[in-house]
CSV table of N, CA, C and O in Angstrom, one decimal:
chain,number,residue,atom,x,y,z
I,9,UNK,N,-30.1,0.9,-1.6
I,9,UNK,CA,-29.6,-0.2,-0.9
I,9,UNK,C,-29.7,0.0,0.6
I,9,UNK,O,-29.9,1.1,1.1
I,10,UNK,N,-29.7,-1.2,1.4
I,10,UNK,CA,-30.1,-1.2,2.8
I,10,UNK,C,-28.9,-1.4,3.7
I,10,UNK,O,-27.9,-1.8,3.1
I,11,UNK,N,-28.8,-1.3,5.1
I,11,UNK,CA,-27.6,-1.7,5.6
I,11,UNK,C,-26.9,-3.4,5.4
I,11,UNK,O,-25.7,-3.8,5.5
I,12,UNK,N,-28.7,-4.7,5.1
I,12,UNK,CA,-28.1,-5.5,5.1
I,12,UNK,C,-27.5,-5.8,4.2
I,12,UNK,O,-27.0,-6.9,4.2
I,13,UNK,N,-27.4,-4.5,2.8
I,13,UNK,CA,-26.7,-5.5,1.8
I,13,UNK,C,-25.8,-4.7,1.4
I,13,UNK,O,-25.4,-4.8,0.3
I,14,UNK,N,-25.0,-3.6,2.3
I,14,UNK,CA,-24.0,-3.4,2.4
I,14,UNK,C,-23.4,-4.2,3.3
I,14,UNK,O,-22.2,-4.0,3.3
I,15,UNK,N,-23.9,-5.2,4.3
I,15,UNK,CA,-22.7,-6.1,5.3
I,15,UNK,C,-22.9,-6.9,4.3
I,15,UNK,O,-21.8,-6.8,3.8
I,16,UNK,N,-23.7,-7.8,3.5
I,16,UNK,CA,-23.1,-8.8,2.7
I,16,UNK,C,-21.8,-8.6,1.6
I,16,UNK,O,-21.0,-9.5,1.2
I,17,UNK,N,-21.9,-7.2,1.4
I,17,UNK,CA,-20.6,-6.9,0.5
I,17,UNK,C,-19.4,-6.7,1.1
I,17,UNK,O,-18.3,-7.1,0.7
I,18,UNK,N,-19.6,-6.2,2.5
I,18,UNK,CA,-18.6,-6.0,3.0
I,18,UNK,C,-17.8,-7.4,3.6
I,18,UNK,O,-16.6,-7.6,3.7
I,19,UNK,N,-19.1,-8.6,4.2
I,19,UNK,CA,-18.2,-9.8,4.5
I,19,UNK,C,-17.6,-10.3,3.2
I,19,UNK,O,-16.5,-10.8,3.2
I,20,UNK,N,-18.5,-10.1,1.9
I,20,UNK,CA,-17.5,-10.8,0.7
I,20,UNK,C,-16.0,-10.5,0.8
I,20,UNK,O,-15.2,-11.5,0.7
I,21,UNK,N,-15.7,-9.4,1.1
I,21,UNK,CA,-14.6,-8.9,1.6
I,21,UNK,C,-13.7,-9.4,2.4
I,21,UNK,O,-12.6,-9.8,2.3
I,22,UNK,N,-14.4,-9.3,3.5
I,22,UNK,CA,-13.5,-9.5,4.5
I,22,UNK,C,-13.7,-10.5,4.6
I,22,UNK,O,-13.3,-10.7,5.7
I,23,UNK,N,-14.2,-11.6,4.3
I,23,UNK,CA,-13.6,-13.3,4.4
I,23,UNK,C,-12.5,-13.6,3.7
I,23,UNK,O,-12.2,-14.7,3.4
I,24,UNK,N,-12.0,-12.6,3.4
I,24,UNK,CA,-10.7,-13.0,2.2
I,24,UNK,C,-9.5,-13.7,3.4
I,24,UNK,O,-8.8,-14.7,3.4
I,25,UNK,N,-9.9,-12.2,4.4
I,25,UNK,CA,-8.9,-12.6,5.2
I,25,UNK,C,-8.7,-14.0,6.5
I,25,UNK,O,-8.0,-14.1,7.5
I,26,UNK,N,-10.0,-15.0,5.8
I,26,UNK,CA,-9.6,-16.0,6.6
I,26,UNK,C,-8.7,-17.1,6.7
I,26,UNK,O,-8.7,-18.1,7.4
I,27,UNK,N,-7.8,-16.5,5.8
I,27,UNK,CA,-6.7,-17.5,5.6
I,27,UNK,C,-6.0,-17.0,6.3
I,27,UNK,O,-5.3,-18.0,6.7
I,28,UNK,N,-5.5,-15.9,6.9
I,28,UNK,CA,-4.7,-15.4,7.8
I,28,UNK,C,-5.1,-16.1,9.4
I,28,UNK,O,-4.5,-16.0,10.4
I,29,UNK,N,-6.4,-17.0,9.3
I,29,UNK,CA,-6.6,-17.3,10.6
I,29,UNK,C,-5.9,-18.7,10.6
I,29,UNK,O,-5.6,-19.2,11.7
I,30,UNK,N,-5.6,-19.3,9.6
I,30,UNK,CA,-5.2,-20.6,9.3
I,30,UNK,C,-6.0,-21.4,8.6
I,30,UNK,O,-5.4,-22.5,8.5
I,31,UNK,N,-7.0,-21.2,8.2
I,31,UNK,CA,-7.9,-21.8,7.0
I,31,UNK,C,-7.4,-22.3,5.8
I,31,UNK,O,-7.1,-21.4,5.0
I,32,UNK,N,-7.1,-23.7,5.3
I,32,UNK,CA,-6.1,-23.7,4.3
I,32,UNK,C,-7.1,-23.2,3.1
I,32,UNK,O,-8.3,-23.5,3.2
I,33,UNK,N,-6.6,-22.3,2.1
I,33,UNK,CA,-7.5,-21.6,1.2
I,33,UNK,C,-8.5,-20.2,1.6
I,33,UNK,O,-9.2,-19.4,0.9
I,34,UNK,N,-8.3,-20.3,2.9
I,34,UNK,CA,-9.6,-19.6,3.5
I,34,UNK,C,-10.2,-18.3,2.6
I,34,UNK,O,-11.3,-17.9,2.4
I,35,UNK,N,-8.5,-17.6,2.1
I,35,UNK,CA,-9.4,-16.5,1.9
I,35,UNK,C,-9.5,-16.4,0.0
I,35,UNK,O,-9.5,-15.3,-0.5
I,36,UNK,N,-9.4,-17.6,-0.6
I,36,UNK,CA,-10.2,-17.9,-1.7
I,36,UNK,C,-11.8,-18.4,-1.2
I,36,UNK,O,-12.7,-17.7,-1.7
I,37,UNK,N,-12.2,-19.9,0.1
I,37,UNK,CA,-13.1,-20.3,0.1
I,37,UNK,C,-14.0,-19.0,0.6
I,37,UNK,O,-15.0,-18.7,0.1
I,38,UNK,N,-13.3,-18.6,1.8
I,38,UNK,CA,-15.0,-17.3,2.2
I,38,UNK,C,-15.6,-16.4,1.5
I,38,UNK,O,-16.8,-16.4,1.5
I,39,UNK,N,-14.7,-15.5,0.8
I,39,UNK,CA,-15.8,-14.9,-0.3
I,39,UNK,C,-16.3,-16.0,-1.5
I,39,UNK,O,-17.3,-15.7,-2.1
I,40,UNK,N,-15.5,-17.3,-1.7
I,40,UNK,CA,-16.4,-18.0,-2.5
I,40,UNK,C,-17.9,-18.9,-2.0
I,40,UNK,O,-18.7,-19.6,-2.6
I,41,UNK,N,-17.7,-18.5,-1.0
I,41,UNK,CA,-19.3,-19.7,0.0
I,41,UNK,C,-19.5,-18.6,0.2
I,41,UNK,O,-20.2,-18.9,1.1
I,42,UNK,N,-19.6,-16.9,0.3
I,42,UNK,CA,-20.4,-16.5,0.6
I,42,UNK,C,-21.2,-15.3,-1.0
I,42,UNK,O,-22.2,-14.7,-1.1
I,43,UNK,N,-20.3,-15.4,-1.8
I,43,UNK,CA,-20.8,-15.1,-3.0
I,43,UNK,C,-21.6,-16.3,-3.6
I,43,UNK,O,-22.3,-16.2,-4.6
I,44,UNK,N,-21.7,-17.4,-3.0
I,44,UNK,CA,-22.7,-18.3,-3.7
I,44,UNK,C,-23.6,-18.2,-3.2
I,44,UNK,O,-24.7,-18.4,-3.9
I,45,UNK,N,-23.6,-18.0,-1.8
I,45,UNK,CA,-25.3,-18.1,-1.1
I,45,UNK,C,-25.9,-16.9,-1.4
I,45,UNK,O,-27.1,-16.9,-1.2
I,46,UNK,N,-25.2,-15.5,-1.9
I,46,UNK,CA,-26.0,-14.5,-1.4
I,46,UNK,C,-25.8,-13.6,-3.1
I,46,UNK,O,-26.4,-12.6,-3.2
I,47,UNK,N,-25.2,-14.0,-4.1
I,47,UNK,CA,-25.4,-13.9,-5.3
I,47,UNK,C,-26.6,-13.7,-6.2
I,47,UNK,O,-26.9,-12.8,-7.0
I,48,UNK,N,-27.4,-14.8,-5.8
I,48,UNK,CA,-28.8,-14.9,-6.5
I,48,UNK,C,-29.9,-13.6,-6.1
I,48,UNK,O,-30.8,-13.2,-6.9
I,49,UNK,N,-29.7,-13.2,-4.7
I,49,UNK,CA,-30.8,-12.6,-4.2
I,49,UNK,C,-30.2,-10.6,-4.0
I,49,UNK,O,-30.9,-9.7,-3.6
I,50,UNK,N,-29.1,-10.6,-4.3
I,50,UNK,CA,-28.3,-9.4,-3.8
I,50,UNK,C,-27.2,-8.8,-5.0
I,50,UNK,O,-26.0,-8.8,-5.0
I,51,UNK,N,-27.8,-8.6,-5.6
I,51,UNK,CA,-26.8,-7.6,-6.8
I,51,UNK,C,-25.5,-7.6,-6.4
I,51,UNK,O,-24.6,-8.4,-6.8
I,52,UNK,N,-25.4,-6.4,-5.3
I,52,UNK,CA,-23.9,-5.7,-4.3
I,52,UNK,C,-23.6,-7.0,-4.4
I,52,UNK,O,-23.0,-7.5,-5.4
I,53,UNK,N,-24.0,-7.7,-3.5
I,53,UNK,CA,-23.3,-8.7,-2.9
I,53,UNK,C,-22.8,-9.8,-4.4
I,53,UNK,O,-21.7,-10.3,-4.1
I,54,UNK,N,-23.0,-10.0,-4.8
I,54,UNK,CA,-22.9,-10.5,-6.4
I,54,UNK,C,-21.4,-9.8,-7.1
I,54,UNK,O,-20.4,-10.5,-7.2
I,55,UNK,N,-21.6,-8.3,-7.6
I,55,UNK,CA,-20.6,-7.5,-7.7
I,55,UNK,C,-19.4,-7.7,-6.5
I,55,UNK,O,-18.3,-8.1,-6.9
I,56,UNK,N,-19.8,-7.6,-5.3
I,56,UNK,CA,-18.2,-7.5,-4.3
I,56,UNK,C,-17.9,-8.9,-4.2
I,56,UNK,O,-16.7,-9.2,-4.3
I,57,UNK,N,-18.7,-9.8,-4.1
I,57,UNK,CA,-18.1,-11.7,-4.3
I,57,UNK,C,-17.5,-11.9,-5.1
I,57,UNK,O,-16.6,-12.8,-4.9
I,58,UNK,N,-17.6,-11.4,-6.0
I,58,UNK,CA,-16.6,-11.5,-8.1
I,58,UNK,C,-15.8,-10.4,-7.6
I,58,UNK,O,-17.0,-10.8,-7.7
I,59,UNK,N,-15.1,-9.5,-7.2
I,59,UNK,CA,-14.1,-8.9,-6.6
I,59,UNK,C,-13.7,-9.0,-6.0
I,59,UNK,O,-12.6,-8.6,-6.1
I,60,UNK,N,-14.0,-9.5,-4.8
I,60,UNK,CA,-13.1,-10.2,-3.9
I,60,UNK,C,-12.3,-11.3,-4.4
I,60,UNK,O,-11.1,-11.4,-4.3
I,61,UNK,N,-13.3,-12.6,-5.2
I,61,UNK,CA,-12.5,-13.6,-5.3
I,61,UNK,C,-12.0,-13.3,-6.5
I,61,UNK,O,-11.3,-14.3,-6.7
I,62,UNK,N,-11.9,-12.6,-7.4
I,62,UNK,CA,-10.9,-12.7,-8.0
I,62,UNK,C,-9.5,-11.7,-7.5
I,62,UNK,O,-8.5,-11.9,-8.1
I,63,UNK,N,-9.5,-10.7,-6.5
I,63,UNK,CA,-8.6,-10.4,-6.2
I,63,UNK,C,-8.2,-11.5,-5.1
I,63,UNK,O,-7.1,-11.8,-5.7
I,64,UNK,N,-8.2,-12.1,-4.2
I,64,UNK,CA,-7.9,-13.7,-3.3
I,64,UNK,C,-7.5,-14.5,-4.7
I,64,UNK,O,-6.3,-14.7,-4.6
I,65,UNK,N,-8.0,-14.8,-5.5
I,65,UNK,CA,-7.1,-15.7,-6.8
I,65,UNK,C,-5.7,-15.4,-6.9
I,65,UNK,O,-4.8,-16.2,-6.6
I,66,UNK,N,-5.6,-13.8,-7.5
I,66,UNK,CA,-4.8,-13.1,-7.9
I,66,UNK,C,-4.0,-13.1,-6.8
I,66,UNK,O,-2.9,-13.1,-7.3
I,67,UNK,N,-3.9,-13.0,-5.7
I,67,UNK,CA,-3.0,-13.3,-4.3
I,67,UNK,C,-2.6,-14.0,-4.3
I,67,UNK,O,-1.3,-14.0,-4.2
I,68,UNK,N,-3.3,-15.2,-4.3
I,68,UNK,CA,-2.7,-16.5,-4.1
I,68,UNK,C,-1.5,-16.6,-5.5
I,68,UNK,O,-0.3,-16.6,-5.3
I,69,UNK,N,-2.1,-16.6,-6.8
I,69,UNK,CA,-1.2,-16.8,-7.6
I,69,UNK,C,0.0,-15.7,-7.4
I,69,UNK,O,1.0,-16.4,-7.6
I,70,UNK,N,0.2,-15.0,-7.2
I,70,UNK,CA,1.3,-13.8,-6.7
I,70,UNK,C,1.8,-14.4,-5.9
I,70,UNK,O,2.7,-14.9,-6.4
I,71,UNK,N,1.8,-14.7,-4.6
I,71,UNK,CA,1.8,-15.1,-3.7
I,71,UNK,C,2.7,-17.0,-4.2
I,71,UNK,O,3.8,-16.8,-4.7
I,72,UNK,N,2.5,-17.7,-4.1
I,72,UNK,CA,3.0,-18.7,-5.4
I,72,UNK,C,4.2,-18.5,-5.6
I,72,UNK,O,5.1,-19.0,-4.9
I,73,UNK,N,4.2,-17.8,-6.8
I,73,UNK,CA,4.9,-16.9,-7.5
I,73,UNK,C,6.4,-16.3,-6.3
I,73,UNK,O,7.6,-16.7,-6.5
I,74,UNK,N,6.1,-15.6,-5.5
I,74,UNK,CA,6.6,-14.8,-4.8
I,74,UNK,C,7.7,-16.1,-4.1
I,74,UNK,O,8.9,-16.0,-4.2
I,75,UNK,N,7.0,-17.2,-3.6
I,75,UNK,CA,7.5,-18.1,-2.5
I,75,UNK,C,8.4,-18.9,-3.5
I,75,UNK,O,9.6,-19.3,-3.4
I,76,UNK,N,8.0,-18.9,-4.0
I,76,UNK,CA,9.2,-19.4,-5.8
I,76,UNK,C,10.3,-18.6,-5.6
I,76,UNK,O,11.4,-19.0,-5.2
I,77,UNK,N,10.1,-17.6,-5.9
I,77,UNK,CA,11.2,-16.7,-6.4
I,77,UNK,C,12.0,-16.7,-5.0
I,77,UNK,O,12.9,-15.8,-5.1
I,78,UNK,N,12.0,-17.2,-4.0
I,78,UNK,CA,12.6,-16.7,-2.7
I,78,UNK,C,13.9,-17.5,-2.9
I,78,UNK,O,14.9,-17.0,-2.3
I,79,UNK,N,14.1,-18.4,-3.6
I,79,UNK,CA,15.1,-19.2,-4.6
I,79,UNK,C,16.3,-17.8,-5.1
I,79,UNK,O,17.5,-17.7,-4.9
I,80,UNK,N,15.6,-17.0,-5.6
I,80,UNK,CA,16.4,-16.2,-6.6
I,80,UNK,C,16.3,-15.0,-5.4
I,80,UNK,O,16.8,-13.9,-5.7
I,81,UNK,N,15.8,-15.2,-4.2
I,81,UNK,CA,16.3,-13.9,-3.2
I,81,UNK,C,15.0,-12.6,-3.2
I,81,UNK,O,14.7,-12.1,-2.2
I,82,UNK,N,14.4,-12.2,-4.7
I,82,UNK,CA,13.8,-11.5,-4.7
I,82,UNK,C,12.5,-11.4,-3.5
I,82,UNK,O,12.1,-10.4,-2.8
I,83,UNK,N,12.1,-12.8,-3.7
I,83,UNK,CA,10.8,-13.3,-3.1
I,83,UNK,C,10.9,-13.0,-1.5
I,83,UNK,O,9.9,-12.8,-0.8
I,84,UNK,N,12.1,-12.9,-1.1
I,84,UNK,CA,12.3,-12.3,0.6
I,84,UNK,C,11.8,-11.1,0.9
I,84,UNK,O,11.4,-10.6,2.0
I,85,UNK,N,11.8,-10.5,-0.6
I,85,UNK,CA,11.4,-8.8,-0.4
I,85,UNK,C,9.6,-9.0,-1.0
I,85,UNK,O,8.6,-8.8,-0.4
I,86,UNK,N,9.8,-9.5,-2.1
I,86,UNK,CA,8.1,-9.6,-2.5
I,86,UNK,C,7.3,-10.4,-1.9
I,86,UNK,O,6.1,-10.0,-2.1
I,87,UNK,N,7.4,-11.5,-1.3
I,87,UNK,CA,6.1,-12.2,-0.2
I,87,UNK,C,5.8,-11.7,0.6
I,87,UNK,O,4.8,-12.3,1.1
I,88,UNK,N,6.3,-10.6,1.4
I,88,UNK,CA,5.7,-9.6,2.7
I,88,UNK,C,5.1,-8.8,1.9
I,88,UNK,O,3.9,-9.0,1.8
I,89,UNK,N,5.7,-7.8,1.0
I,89,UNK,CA,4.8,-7.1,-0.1
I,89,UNK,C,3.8,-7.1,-0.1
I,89,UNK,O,3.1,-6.2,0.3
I,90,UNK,N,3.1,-8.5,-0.7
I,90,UNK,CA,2.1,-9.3,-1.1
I,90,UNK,C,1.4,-9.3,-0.1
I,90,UNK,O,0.4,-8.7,-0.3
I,91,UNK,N,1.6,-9.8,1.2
I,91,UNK,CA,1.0,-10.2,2.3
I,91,UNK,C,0.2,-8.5,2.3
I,91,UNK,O,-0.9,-8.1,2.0
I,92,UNK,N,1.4,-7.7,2.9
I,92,UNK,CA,1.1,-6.6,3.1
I,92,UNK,C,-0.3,-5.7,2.4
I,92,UNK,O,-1.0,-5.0,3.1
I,93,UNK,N,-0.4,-5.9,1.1
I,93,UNK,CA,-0.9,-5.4,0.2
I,93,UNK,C,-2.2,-6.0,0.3
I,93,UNK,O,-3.2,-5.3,0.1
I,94,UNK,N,-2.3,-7.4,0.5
I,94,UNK,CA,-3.4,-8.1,0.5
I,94,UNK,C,-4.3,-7.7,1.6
I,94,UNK,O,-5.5,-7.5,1.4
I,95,UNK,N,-3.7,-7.7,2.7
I,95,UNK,CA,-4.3,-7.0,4.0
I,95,UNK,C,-5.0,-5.4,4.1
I,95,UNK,O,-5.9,-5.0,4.8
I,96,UNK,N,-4.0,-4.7,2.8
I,96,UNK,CA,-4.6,-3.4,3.2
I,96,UNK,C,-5.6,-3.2,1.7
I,96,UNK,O,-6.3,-2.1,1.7
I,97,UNK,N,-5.8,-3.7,1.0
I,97,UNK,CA,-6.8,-3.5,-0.1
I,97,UNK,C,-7.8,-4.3,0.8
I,97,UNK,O,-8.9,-3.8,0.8
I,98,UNK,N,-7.7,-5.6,1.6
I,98,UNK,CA,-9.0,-6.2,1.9
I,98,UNK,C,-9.7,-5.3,2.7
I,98,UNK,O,-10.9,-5.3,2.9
I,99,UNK,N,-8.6,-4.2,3.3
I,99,UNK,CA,-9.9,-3.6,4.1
I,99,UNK,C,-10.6,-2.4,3.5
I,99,UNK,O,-11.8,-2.1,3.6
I,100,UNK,N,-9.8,-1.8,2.8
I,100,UNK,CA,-10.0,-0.8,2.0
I,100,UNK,C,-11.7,-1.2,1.5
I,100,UNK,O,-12.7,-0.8,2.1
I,101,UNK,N,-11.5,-2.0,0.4
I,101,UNK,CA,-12.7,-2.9,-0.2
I,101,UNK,C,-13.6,-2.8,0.9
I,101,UNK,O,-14.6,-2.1,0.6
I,102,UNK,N,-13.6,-3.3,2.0
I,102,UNK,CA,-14.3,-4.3,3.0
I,102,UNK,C,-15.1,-2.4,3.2
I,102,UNK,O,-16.3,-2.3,2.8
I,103,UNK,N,-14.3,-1.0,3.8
I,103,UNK,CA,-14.9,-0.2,4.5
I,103,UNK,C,-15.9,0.1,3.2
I,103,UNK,O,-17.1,0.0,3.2
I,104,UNK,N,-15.2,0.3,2.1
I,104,UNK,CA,-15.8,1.3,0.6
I,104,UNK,C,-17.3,0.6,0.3
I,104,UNK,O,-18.2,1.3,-0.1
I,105,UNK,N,-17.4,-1.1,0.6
I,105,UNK,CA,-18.5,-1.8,0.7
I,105,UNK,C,-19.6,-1.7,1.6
I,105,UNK,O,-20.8,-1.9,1.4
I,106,UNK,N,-19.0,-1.2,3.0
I,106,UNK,CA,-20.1,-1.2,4.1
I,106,UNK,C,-20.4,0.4,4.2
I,106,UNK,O,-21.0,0.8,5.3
I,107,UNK,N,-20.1,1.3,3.0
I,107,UNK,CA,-20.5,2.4,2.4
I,107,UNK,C,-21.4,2.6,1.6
I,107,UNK,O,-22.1,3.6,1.6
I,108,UNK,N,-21.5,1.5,0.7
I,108,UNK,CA,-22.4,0.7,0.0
I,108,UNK,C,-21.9,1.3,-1.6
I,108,UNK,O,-22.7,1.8,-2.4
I,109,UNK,N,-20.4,1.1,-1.9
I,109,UNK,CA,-19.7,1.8,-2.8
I,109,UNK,C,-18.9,0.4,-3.4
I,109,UNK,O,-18.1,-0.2,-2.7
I,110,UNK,N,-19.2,0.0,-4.6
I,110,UNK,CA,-18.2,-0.7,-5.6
I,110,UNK,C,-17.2,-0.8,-5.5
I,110,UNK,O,-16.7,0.2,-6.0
I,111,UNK,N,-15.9,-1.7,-4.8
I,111,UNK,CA,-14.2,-1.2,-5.0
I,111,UNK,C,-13.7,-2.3,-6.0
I,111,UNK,O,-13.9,-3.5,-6.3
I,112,UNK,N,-12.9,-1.3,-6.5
I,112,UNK,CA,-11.9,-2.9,-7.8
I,112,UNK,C,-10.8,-2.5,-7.0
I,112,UNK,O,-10.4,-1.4,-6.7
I,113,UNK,N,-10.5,-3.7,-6.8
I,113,UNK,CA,-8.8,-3.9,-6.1
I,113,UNK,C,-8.2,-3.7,-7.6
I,113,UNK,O,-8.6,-4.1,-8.7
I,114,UNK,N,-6.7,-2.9,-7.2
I,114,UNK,CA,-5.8,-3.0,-8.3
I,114,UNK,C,-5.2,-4.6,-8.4
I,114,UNK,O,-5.6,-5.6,-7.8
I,115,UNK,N,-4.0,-4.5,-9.5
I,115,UNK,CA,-3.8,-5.9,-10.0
I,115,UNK,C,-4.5,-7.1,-9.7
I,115,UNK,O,-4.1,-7.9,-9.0
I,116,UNK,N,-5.5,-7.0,-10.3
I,116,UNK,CA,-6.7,-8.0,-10.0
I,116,UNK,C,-6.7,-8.7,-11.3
I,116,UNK,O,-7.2,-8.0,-12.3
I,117,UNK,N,-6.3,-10.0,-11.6
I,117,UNK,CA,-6.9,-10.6,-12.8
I,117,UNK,C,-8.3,-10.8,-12.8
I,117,UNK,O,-9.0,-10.7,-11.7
I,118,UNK,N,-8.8,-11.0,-13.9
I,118,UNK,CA,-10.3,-10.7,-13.5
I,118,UNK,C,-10.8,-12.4,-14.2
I,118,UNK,O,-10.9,-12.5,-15.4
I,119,UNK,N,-10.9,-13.2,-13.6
I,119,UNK,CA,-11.0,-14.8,-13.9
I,119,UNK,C,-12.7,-14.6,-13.8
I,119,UNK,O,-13.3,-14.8,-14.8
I,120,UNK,N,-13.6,-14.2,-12.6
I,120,UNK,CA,-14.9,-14.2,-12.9
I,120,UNK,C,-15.3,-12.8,-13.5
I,120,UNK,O,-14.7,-11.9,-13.0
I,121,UNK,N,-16.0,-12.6,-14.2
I,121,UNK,CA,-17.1,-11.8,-14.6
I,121,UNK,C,-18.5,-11.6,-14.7
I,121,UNK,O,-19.0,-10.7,-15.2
């Protein structure tokens, strides 16, 4: 593999976190618009786009989830959690990629394959 297609794995990645910029969806849409353009031609990049968005899925639905429960009090403690966690696996992923290394985020439903 070459450096350019360890940056393609690694933005799969880190576009996750464009929702943090204010992007509604962002960081479902950026690894999904960039796992489609670069899918067909790029294996890596293929593999880290199907892990990224399915861990960005799995956030959001947690996340959801989390903003619900703030009802029952728990969610005060579990939606920073969430936040938290989402931030430090995206980079985790994002470095292990621009290593040119496979990452599975934990609690990842796995919706694409």
């Amino acid at each position: 593999m070459d450096r350019d297609t360890h940056t393609m794995g690694m933005l799969c990645h880190l576009l996750g976190l464009s929702g943090f910029l204010g992007v509604p969806f962002g960081n479902i849409l950026g690894p999904l618009v960039m796992w489609l353009i670069k899918r067909e031609e790029c294996a890596f990049a293929d593999a880290c786009g199907k892990e990224a968005l399915n861990f960005q899925i799995s956030m959001t639905i947690y996340s959801v989830v989390a903003l619900l429960s703030i009802l029952a009090f728990i969610g005060i403690v579990l939606f920073p959690v969430i936040l938290i966690l989402n931030i430090v696996y995206t980079i985790i992923a994002s470095i292990r990629a621009s290593e040119g290394t496979n990452y599975q985020y934990p609690f990842t439903i796995r919706f694409i394959k």
